[in-house]
Short mmCIF file of C-alpha atoms and ligand atoms in Angstrom, two decimals:
data_model
loop_
_atom_site.label_atom_id
_atom_site.label_comp_id
_atom_site.label_asym_id
_atom_site.label_seq_id
_atom_site.Cartn_x
_atom_site.Cartn_y
_atom_site.Cartn_z
CA MET A 18 78.34 132.90 107.21
CA LEU A 19 74.57 132.05 107.94
CA ALA A 20 72.62 130.57 104.65
CA TRP A 21 70.36 133.52 104.36
CA GLN A 22 73.01 135.91 104.55
CA ILE A 23 74.28 137.64 101.29
CA MET A 24 77.78 139.22 100.90
CA THR A 25 78.19 142.38 99.12
CA THR A 26 79.62 141.49 95.92
CA SER A 27 81.08 145.08 95.34
CA SER A 28 81.12 148.17 97.59
CA ARG A 29 82.24 150.19 94.64
CA LEU A 30 78.96 151.77 93.44
CA PRO A 31 79.81 154.30 90.71
CA GLY A 32 77.14 157.04 90.30
CA PHE A 33 75.50 156.04 93.53
CA TYR A 34 75.94 160.03 94.68
CA ASN A 35 73.60 160.87 91.71
CA LYS A 36 70.93 158.36 92.01
CA THR A 37 67.62 159.40 93.90
CA GLN A 38 67.13 158.23 97.61
CA SER A 39 64.84 155.31 96.63
CA GLU A 40 67.33 154.24 93.64
CA ARG A 41 70.10 154.10 96.20
CA LEU A 42 68.09 152.02 98.68
CA GLN A 43 67.16 149.66 95.85
CA ALA A 44 70.69 149.26 94.95
CA ILE A 45 71.77 148.77 98.68
CA GLY A 46 68.83 146.25 98.98
CA GLU A 47 70.20 144.16 95.96
CA GLN A 48 73.61 144.30 97.28
CA ALA A 49 72.71 143.07 100.74
CA GLY A 50 69.96 140.84 99.65
CA LEU A 51 67.05 142.46 101.72
CA THR A 52 63.57 141.29 101.58
CA PRO A 53 60.98 143.91 100.43
CA GLU A 54 59.73 143.88 104.04
CA GLU A 55 63.12 144.94 105.15
CA LEU A 56 63.16 147.55 102.48
CA ALA A 57 59.70 149.07 103.78
CA ALA A 58 61.19 148.62 107.44
CA PHE A 59 63.67 151.45 106.41
CA SER A 60 61.03 153.90 105.54
CA ALA A 61 59.14 153.01 108.98
CA GLY A 62 62.27 152.97 111.26
CA LEU A 63 61.30 153.09 115.05
CA SER A 64 57.93 152.74 115.97
CA PRO A 65 56.48 155.17 118.80
CA ASP A 66 55.76 152.06 120.75
CA GLY A 67 59.31 150.79 120.23
CA ALA A 68 60.57 154.10 121.41
CA ASP A 69 58.35 153.84 124.60
CA HIS A 70 60.16 150.63 125.52
CA MET A 71 63.43 152.17 124.83
CA ILE A 72 63.60 155.27 127.14
CA GLU A 73 61.00 156.97 129.33
CA ASN A 74 59.00 159.97 128.99
CA VAL A 75 58.87 159.74 125.11
CA VAL A 76 57.04 162.45 123.28
CA CYS A 77 58.01 161.81 119.73
CA LEU A 78 60.82 160.43 117.54
CA TYR A 79 63.95 162.27 116.22
CA SER A 80 65.34 161.72 112.81
CA LEU A 81 68.90 161.99 111.29
CA PRO A 82 70.11 161.09 108.00
CA PHE A 83 71.00 157.53 107.24
CA GLY A 84 73.79 157.39 104.29
CA ILE A 85 76.06 154.79 102.98
CA ALA A 86 79.79 154.92 102.66
CA THR A 87 80.78 153.03 99.40
CA ASN A 88 84.20 151.64 98.27
CA PHE A 89 85.13 150.01 101.72
CA ARG A 90 87.13 146.77 101.72
CA VAL A 91 87.85 145.48 105.06
CA ASN A 92 89.90 142.35 105.60
CA ASN A 93 89.34 141.54 101.60
CA LYS A 94 85.54 141.86 102.26
CA GLU A 95 83.52 144.14 100.34
CA VAL A 96 81.61 146.53 102.86
CA LEU A 97 78.70 148.98 102.23
CA VAL A 98 78.81 150.93 105.44
CA PRO A 99 75.77 152.69 106.84
CA MET A 100 76.14 155.86 108.76
CA VAL A 101 73.94 157.91 110.79
CA ILE A 102 75.07 161.73 110.97
CA GLU A 103 74.08 165.22 110.72
CA GLU A 104 77.35 166.49 109.41
CA PRO A 105 77.64 167.01 105.66
CA SER A 106 81.08 165.63 104.00
CA VAL A 107 81.56 162.74 106.18
CA VAL A 108 80.06 159.98 103.94
CA ALA A 109 81.58 161.50 101.06
CA GLY A 110 84.83 161.85 103.04
CA ALA A 111 84.84 158.23 104.21
CA SER A 112 83.74 157.03 100.61
CA LEU A 113 86.83 158.88 99.08
CA ALA A 114 89.22 157.51 101.52
CA ALA A 115 87.95 154.03 101.10
CA ARG A 116 88.44 154.21 97.41
CA LEU A 117 92.04 155.58 97.52
CA ALA A 118 92.80 152.82 100.16
CA ARG A 119 91.42 149.77 97.63
CA GLU A 120 94.53 151.03 95.72
CA GLY A 121 96.52 149.64 98.22
CA GLY A 122 93.99 146.61 98.82
CA GLY A 123 91.81 148.28 101.35
CA TYR A 124 92.08 148.08 105.04
CA VAL A 125 93.37 145.52 107.33
CA ALA A 126 91.84 145.33 110.35
CA SER A 127 92.14 142.95 113.87
CA SER A 128 90.66 143.05 117.32
CA ASP A 129 91.32 141.40 120.91
CA GLU A 130 88.75 139.11 122.13
CA PRO A 131 85.76 140.94 123.55
CA VAL A 132 86.79 141.33 126.91
CA MET A 133 85.34 144.07 129.28
CA ILE A 134 86.36 145.42 132.66
CA ALA A 135 83.99 145.53 135.61
CA GLN A 136 85.62 147.46 138.52
CA MET A 137 84.83 147.20 142.05
CA GLN A 138 85.91 149.87 144.46
CA ILE A 139 87.03 148.40 148.16
CA LEU A 140 87.18 151.00 151.00
CA ASP A 141 87.75 150.94 154.64
CA LEU A 142 90.77 148.53 154.62
CA VAL A 143 93.02 147.91 157.48
CA ASN A 144 95.81 146.95 155.33
CA PRO A 145 95.13 147.65 151.55
CA HIS A 146 98.30 145.74 150.62
CA ALA A 147 97.22 142.34 152.29
CA ALA A 148 93.68 142.97 150.72
CA ARG A 149 95.11 143.15 147.38
CA LEU A 150 97.23 139.72 148.08
CA ALA A 151 94.18 138.08 149.34
CA LEU A 152 92.06 138.71 146.29
CA LEU A 153 94.76 137.65 143.97
CA ALA A 154 95.25 134.40 146.17
CA HIS A 155 91.39 133.78 145.69
CA LYS A 156 91.57 134.43 141.85
CA ALA A 157 90.22 130.69 140.96
CA ARG A 158 87.48 130.90 143.65
CA ILE A 159 86.49 134.45 142.44
CA LEU A 160 86.53 133.27 138.63
CA GLU A 161 84.52 130.02 139.61
CA PHE A 162 81.97 132.05 141.31
CA VAL A 163 81.47 134.53 138.40
CA ALA A 164 81.17 131.81 135.95
CA THR A 165 77.66 131.02 137.43
CA THR A 166 76.20 134.48 137.19
CA ASP A 167 75.40 134.14 133.58
CA PRO A 168 75.31 130.66 132.14
CA VAL A 169 73.99 132.00 128.78
CA ILE A 170 77.22 133.71 127.94
CA ILE A 171 79.30 130.71 129.41
CA LYS A 172 77.23 128.35 126.74
CA LEU A 173 78.41 130.95 124.03
CA GLY A 174 82.00 130.57 125.03
CA GLY A 175 82.36 133.73 127.05
CA GLY A 176 82.57 134.22 130.75
CA PRO A 177 85.23 135.62 133.37
CA ARG A 178 88.89 135.39 132.30
CA ASP A 179 91.04 137.13 134.85
CA ILE A 180 91.28 139.77 137.53
CA ASP A 181 93.84 142.47 138.10
CA VAL A 182 94.04 144.07 141.58
CA ARG A 183 95.22 147.62 141.82
CA LEU A 184 96.11 149.68 144.59
CA ILE A 185 95.30 153.30 144.39
CA GLU A 186 97.57 154.72 147.19
CA ASP A 187 96.48 158.54 146.80
CA SER A 188 93.05 159.64 146.36
CA PRO A 189 91.00 162.40 148.19
CA ILE A 190 89.99 159.85 150.69
CA GLY A 191 93.23 158.02 150.90
CA PRO A 192 94.09 154.70 149.72
CA MET A 193 91.94 152.21 147.95
CA VAL A 194 91.98 148.79 146.47
CA VAL A 195 90.29 148.46 143.11
CA LEU A 196 89.38 145.02 141.52
CA HIS A 197 89.08 144.50 137.89
CA LEU A 198 87.15 141.60 136.56
CA LEU A 199 87.89 140.69 133.07
CA TYR A 200 84.89 139.41 131.26
CA ASP A 201 84.68 138.18 127.99
CA CYS A 202 81.05 139.31 126.51
CA ARG A 203 81.19 137.41 123.15
CA ASP A 204 78.82 139.30 120.93
CA ALA A 205 77.13 141.72 123.49
CA MET A 206 78.79 145.18 124.23
CA GLY A 207 78.67 143.62 127.82
CA ALA A 208 77.67 146.50 130.34
CA ASN A 209 74.65 144.31 131.77
CA THR A 210 76.67 141.32 131.78
CA VAL A 211 79.62 142.84 133.74
CA ASN A 212 77.55 144.95 136.14
CA THR A 213 75.69 142.24 136.93
CA ALA A 214 78.80 139.81 137.82
CA ALA A 215 80.39 142.75 139.69
CA GLU A 216 77.14 143.18 141.97
CA ALA A 217 76.96 139.44 142.64
CA LEU A 218 80.66 139.34 143.40
CA ARG A 219 80.39 141.89 146.31
CA PRO A 220 79.55 139.72 149.60
CA MET A 221 82.57 137.47 148.37
CA VAL A 222 84.98 140.54 147.91
CA GLU A 223 84.24 142.02 151.21
CA GLU A 224 84.62 138.48 153.16
CA ILE A 225 88.21 138.06 151.52
CA THR A 226 89.01 141.57 151.87
CA GLY A 227 87.44 142.48 155.34
CA GLY A 228 86.56 146.00 153.45
CA ARG A 229 83.58 147.47 151.98
CA VAL A 230 82.84 147.43 148.51
CA ALA A 231 81.41 150.78 147.23
CA LEU A 232 81.12 151.14 143.25
CA ARG A 233 80.36 148.12 141.02
CA ILE A 234 80.52 149.35 137.45
CA LEU A 235 82.18 148.55 133.98
CA SER A 236 85.12 150.88 132.74
CA ASN A 237 84.68 152.30 129.53
CA LEU A 238 88.26 152.30 129.21
CA ALA A 239 87.83 148.82 127.46
CA ASP A 240 91.77 148.50 126.75
CA HIS A 241 91.40 144.97 126.87
CA ARG A 242 89.00 145.34 123.87
CA LEU A 243 90.96 147.00 121.23
CA ALA A 244 90.44 147.02 117.63
CA ARG A 245 92.95 148.13 115.06
CA ALA A 246 93.14 149.05 111.30
CA THR A 247 95.82 149.75 108.98
CA CYS A 248 95.93 150.95 105.26
CA ALA A 249 98.85 151.62 102.86
CA ILE A 250 97.95 153.96 100.08
CA PRO A 251 100.30 154.11 97.08
CA ALA A 252 101.49 157.66 96.55
CA SER A 253 100.42 157.71 93.08
CA ALA A 254 96.77 157.37 94.39
CA LEU A 255 97.17 160.34 96.27
CA ALA A 256 97.71 163.09 93.49
CA PHE A 257 94.67 165.39 92.41
CA ASP A 258 94.26 168.52 90.90
CA GLN A 259 97.52 170.68 91.19
CA PHE A 260 98.80 168.11 94.05
CA ASP A 261 101.60 165.63 93.29
CA GLY A 262 101.01 162.03 95.28
CA GLU A 263 104.16 162.25 97.25
CA ASP A 264 103.58 165.75 98.15
CA VAL A 265 99.99 164.97 99.43
CA ARG A 266 101.46 162.06 101.34
CA ASP A 267 104.08 164.08 103.18
CA ARG A 268 101.67 166.80 103.91
CA ILE A 269 99.43 164.22 105.55
CA ILE A 270 102.59 163.00 107.66
CA GLU A 271 102.90 166.60 108.92
CA ALA A 272 99.31 167.13 109.96
CA TYR A 273 99.81 163.67 111.81
CA ALA A 274 102.88 165.09 113.45
CA PHE A 275 100.84 168.31 114.56
CA ALA A 276 98.29 166.07 116.23
CA ALA A 277 100.83 163.46 117.77
CA ALA A 278 102.82 166.39 119.54
CA ASP A 279 99.79 169.10 120.62
CA PRO A 280 96.87 168.24 122.76
CA TYR A 281 94.76 171.05 121.11
CA ARG A 282 95.35 169.68 117.61
CA ALA A 283 94.58 166.06 118.78
CA ALA A 284 91.42 166.80 120.14
CA THR A 285 90.21 167.93 116.68
CA HIS A 286 92.14 165.29 114.80
CA ASN A 287 90.27 162.71 116.98
CA LYS A 288 87.23 164.44 116.51
CA GLY A 289 87.62 163.73 112.87
CA ILE A 290 88.26 159.80 113.55
CA MET A 291 85.17 159.90 115.80
CA ASN A 292 83.00 161.58 112.95
CA GLY A 293 83.53 158.36 111.19
CA VAL A 294 83.49 155.84 114.44
CA ASP A 295 80.32 157.35 115.98
CA ALA A 296 78.31 157.46 112.60
CA VAL A 297 78.62 153.51 112.70
CA VAL A 298 78.30 152.95 116.37
CA ILE A 299 74.81 155.16 116.42
CA VAL A 300 73.64 153.30 113.05
CA THR A 301 74.10 149.84 114.81
CA GLY A 302 72.41 150.89 117.78
CA ASN A 303 75.31 150.86 120.05
CA ASP A 304 76.46 153.10 122.78
CA TRP A 305 78.41 156.13 121.28
CA ARG A 306 79.02 157.87 124.58
CA ALA A 307 80.67 154.82 125.88
CA ILE A 308 83.06 154.45 122.63
CA GLU A 309 83.81 158.43 122.71
CA ALA A 310 84.72 157.98 126.65
CA GLY A 311 87.00 155.07 125.79
CA ALA A 312 88.55 156.97 122.86
CA HIS A 313 89.67 159.83 124.58
CA ALA A 314 90.64 157.98 127.78
CA TYR A 315 92.71 155.87 125.58
CA ALA A 316 94.24 158.63 124.00
CA ALA A 317 95.45 160.01 127.22
CA ARG A 318 96.76 156.87 128.44
CA SER A 319 100.39 158.10 128.50
CA GLY A 320 99.52 160.91 130.84
CA ARG A 321 99.45 163.39 127.76
CA TYR A 322 96.54 163.53 125.29
CA THR A 323 97.66 162.44 121.84
CA SER A 324 96.61 161.34 118.42
CA LEU A 325 94.72 158.13 118.32
CA SER A 326 95.97 157.31 114.56
CA GLN A 327 99.61 157.53 113.20
CA TRP A 328 100.53 158.41 109.54
CA GLY A 329 103.84 157.56 108.03
CA LYS A 330 105.42 155.91 105.08
CA ASP A 331 106.89 152.27 104.06
CA SER A 332 109.92 151.53 102.14
CA LYS A 333 107.97 151.63 98.87
CA GLY A 334 106.83 155.24 99.49
CA ASN A 335 103.19 154.32 100.44
CA LEU A 336 101.17 156.42 102.79
CA VAL A 337 100.56 154.22 105.82
CA GLY A 338 98.09 154.79 108.29
CA THR A 339 97.10 153.06 111.79
CA LEU A 340 94.37 153.42 114.08
CA GLU A 341 94.06 151.26 117.70
CA MET A 342 91.38 152.36 120.05
CA PRO A 343 88.96 150.55 122.56
CA MET A 344 85.64 149.29 120.67
CA ALA A 345 83.31 148.01 123.12
CA VAL A 346 80.42 147.54 120.51
CA GLY A 347 77.74 144.62 120.37
CA ILE A 348 75.25 142.82 118.09
CA VAL A 349 72.98 141.46 120.49
CA GLY A 350 70.98 143.05 123.01
CA GLY A 351 69.94 146.57 123.91
CA ALA A 352 68.89 148.93 120.95
CA THR A 353 71.00 146.80 118.32
CA LYS A 354 68.42 144.34 118.61
CA VAL A 355 65.40 146.34 119.26
CA HIS A 356 65.88 149.12 116.80
CA PRO A 357 64.81 147.67 113.14
CA THR A 358 67.06 150.04 111.15
CA ALA A 359 70.08 149.12 113.62
CA ARG A 360 69.38 145.55 112.67
CA LEU A 361 69.33 146.12 109.11
CA ALA A 362 72.16 148.26 109.37
CA LEU A 363 74.18 144.98 110.64
CA LYS A 364 72.52 143.07 107.67
CA ILE A 365 73.80 145.57 104.93
CA MET A 366 77.34 145.23 106.46
CA SER A 367 76.89 141.25 106.69
CA ILE A 368 78.26 141.59 110.27
CA GLN A 369 78.76 138.19 111.89
CA SER A 370 80.18 139.13 115.17
CA ALA A 371 80.92 142.01 117.49
CA ARG A 372 84.60 141.72 116.82
CA GLU A 373 83.92 141.93 113.12
CA LEU A 374 81.83 145.10 113.64
CA ALA A 375 84.50 146.49 115.56
CA GLU A 376 86.96 146.19 112.72
CA VAL A 377 84.82 147.66 110.21
CA ILE A 378 84.26 150.85 112.78
CA VAL A 379 87.92 151.19 113.41
CA SER A 380 88.56 151.20 109.64
CA VAL A 381 85.98 153.89 109.08
CA GLY A 382 87.59 155.77 111.79
CA LEU A 383 90.92 155.60 109.86
CA ALA A 384 89.32 156.46 106.51
CA GLN A 385 87.54 159.63 108.05
CA ASN A 386 90.69 160.77 109.64
CA PHE A 387 92.54 160.39 106.32
CA ALA A 388 89.78 162.38 104.55
CA ALA A 389 90.00 165.19 106.96
CA ILE A 390 93.71 165.61 107.27
CA ARG A 391 94.16 165.21 103.42
CA ALA A 392 91.66 168.02 102.86
CA LEU A 393 93.16 170.25 105.43
CA ALA A 394 96.76 169.72 104.38
CA THR A 395 95.94 170.35 100.69
CA GLU A 396 92.88 172.39 99.37
CA GLY A 397 91.69 173.28 103.05
CA ILE A 398 88.45 171.91 104.48
CA GLN A 399 85.88 174.45 103.32
CA ARG A 400 85.56 173.69 99.55
CA GLY A 401 84.16 170.47 100.05
CA HIS A 402 82.15 171.71 103.27
CA MET A 403 80.78 174.78 101.33
CA SER A 404 79.24 172.84 98.61
CA LEU A 405 77.29 170.51 100.93
CA HIS A 406 76.33 173.63 103.26
CA ALA A 407 75.27 175.74 100.37
CA ARG A 408 72.89 172.73 99.20
CA GLN A 409 71.53 172.60 102.71
CA LEU A 410 71.13 176.52 102.65
CA ALA A 411 69.32 176.45 99.30
CA MET A 412 67.00 173.92 100.68
CA ALA A 413 66.45 175.86 103.66
CA ALA A 414 65.64 179.11 101.40
CA GLY A 415 62.78 177.01 99.71
CA ALA A 416 64.58 175.58 96.74
CA THR A 417 63.67 172.39 95.32
CA GLY A 418 64.64 169.87 92.71
CA ASP A 419 67.19 171.25 90.33
CA LEU A 420 67.08 174.46 91.89
CA ILE A 421 68.80 173.28 94.84
CA GLU A 422 71.97 172.30 92.36
CA GLN A 423 71.70 175.57 90.73
CA ILE A 424 71.42 177.80 93.53
CA SER A 425 74.09 175.96 95.59
CA ALA A 426 76.68 176.16 92.62
CA GLN A 427 75.91 179.93 92.20
CA MET A 428 76.58 180.73 95.77
CA VAL A 429 79.97 178.61 95.57
CA ARG A 430 81.00 180.30 92.44
CA GLU A 431 80.23 183.69 94.00
CA LYS A 432 81.86 182.58 97.58
CA GLN A 433 78.58 183.94 99.24
CA VAL A 434 77.42 180.87 100.82
CA ARG A 435 74.95 182.41 103.12
CA LEU A 436 71.22 181.95 103.90
CA ASP A 437 70.15 185.65 102.93
CA ARG A 438 72.00 184.98 99.38
CA ALA A 439 70.02 181.63 98.91
CA GLN A 440 67.05 183.42 99.57
CA ALA A 441 67.56 186.20 97.12
CA LEU A 442 68.49 183.75 94.58
CA VAL A 443 65.19 181.79 95.06
CA GLU A 444 63.23 185.12 94.97
CA GLU A 445 65.13 186.10 91.75
CA ILE A 446 64.57 182.78 89.84
CA LYS A 447 61.13 182.69 91.08
CA SER A 448 60.36 186.25 89.63
CA TYR A 449 61.37 184.69 86.03
CA LEU A 450 59.01 181.64 86.26
CA PRO A 451 55.49 182.11 85.19
CA GLU A 452 52.73 182.82 87.65
CA GLU A 453 50.77 179.83 89.02
CA SER A 454 47.20 180.26 88.34
C1 LIG B 521 85.26 168.35 111.49
O1 LIG B 521 83.90 167.53 111.84
C2 LIG B 521 86.44 167.59 111.80
C3 LIG B 521 87.66 167.95 111.39
O2 LIG B 521 88.11 169.03 112.16
C4 LIG B 521 88.84 167.17 111.86
C5 LIG B 521 90.39 167.51 111.76
O3 LIG B 521 90.45 168.62 111.80
O4 LIG B 521 91.21 166.55 111.51
C6 LIG B 521 87.76 168.56 109.92
#
């Protein structure tokens, strides 16, 4: 750990939900050791000038809520998890799941070395089989050459690791050979590094195969860069309201079985996982489309789309969850470095490496999945959703301060969570208030 970095002493922040935004920020600042300048950077966010350097034709900035999921313990480390998301209940759901998972020691996560795949499509081959063998025979030469394309990453301990050569016998244009270059990107997501390497390798591959290299691009199915998390939650911790703990556990396992067996359900089940995953991927300035693409391709790797997570029980009766998925995220380069809030998000989590970030993200995905299927399998999803939705409607109807809570509680009680009802309640309450002079 770097000397200036402060580790969160506890991610349990009781009452955090009831604090004001500035009190919450202060509490996070204290836990993460943020300087006054860093706290100020939160309010400032990305500058218009910074945005102009990120993409083209910028006209303004677009904001989303930045929340903190509490209670996370990942590999025995306390982690406050920043999440950027527009959907109510996600941050609360992750925090609840992490609180219950703590009862069993929290999340245990691991990850592969950060190895990305660059693909090279080789066409116009007289003999695709012979071309494949020729590439394998020249593996050492290929790897030696690729090691010269990015000296910085070599110095950091990364670089080309291996090749894999696939023969696709049947495609709309006939057979083709696909070379996979496996490249350890260390703390970078690695898209630029591997794309550059594949571009540079083109003449050598054409010379070895006698064919023509068409596409050179990374694969988002980063199945050499998997991250995995598991948790074991005692059945006793699962009891709530009228629900017995073992009953909740068994209902969660039934919910998982549905997703494991049915692609229609698996898509929604995995969407719940991605609610957690994407929120952390986005807050750290990583490419969430890449993560989405990799996740769903991985979920279909057997030829049938299925659940990314598994839920069962162990010999002690604990509910055991596991999640494994590609997690190509970086902590250097791109928006991760340029976006001031993304940098602070990494600092809040006290992340030291891309692998550590991947491990936290996959833990959050598992937590989010738990929260969703626990609610679905017991009280239903709408109760929690509705009270948050009601608050948004109350605000949209013009309620401020304490009125937001009063009006939303009233709508939930009446089971009439609608904008017109919120507007009527705001009008009604205003009519009791003294006229402003
Ligand atoms: C909603 O954003 C996510 C859920 O649909 C996930 C699930 O069904 O498991 C609640």
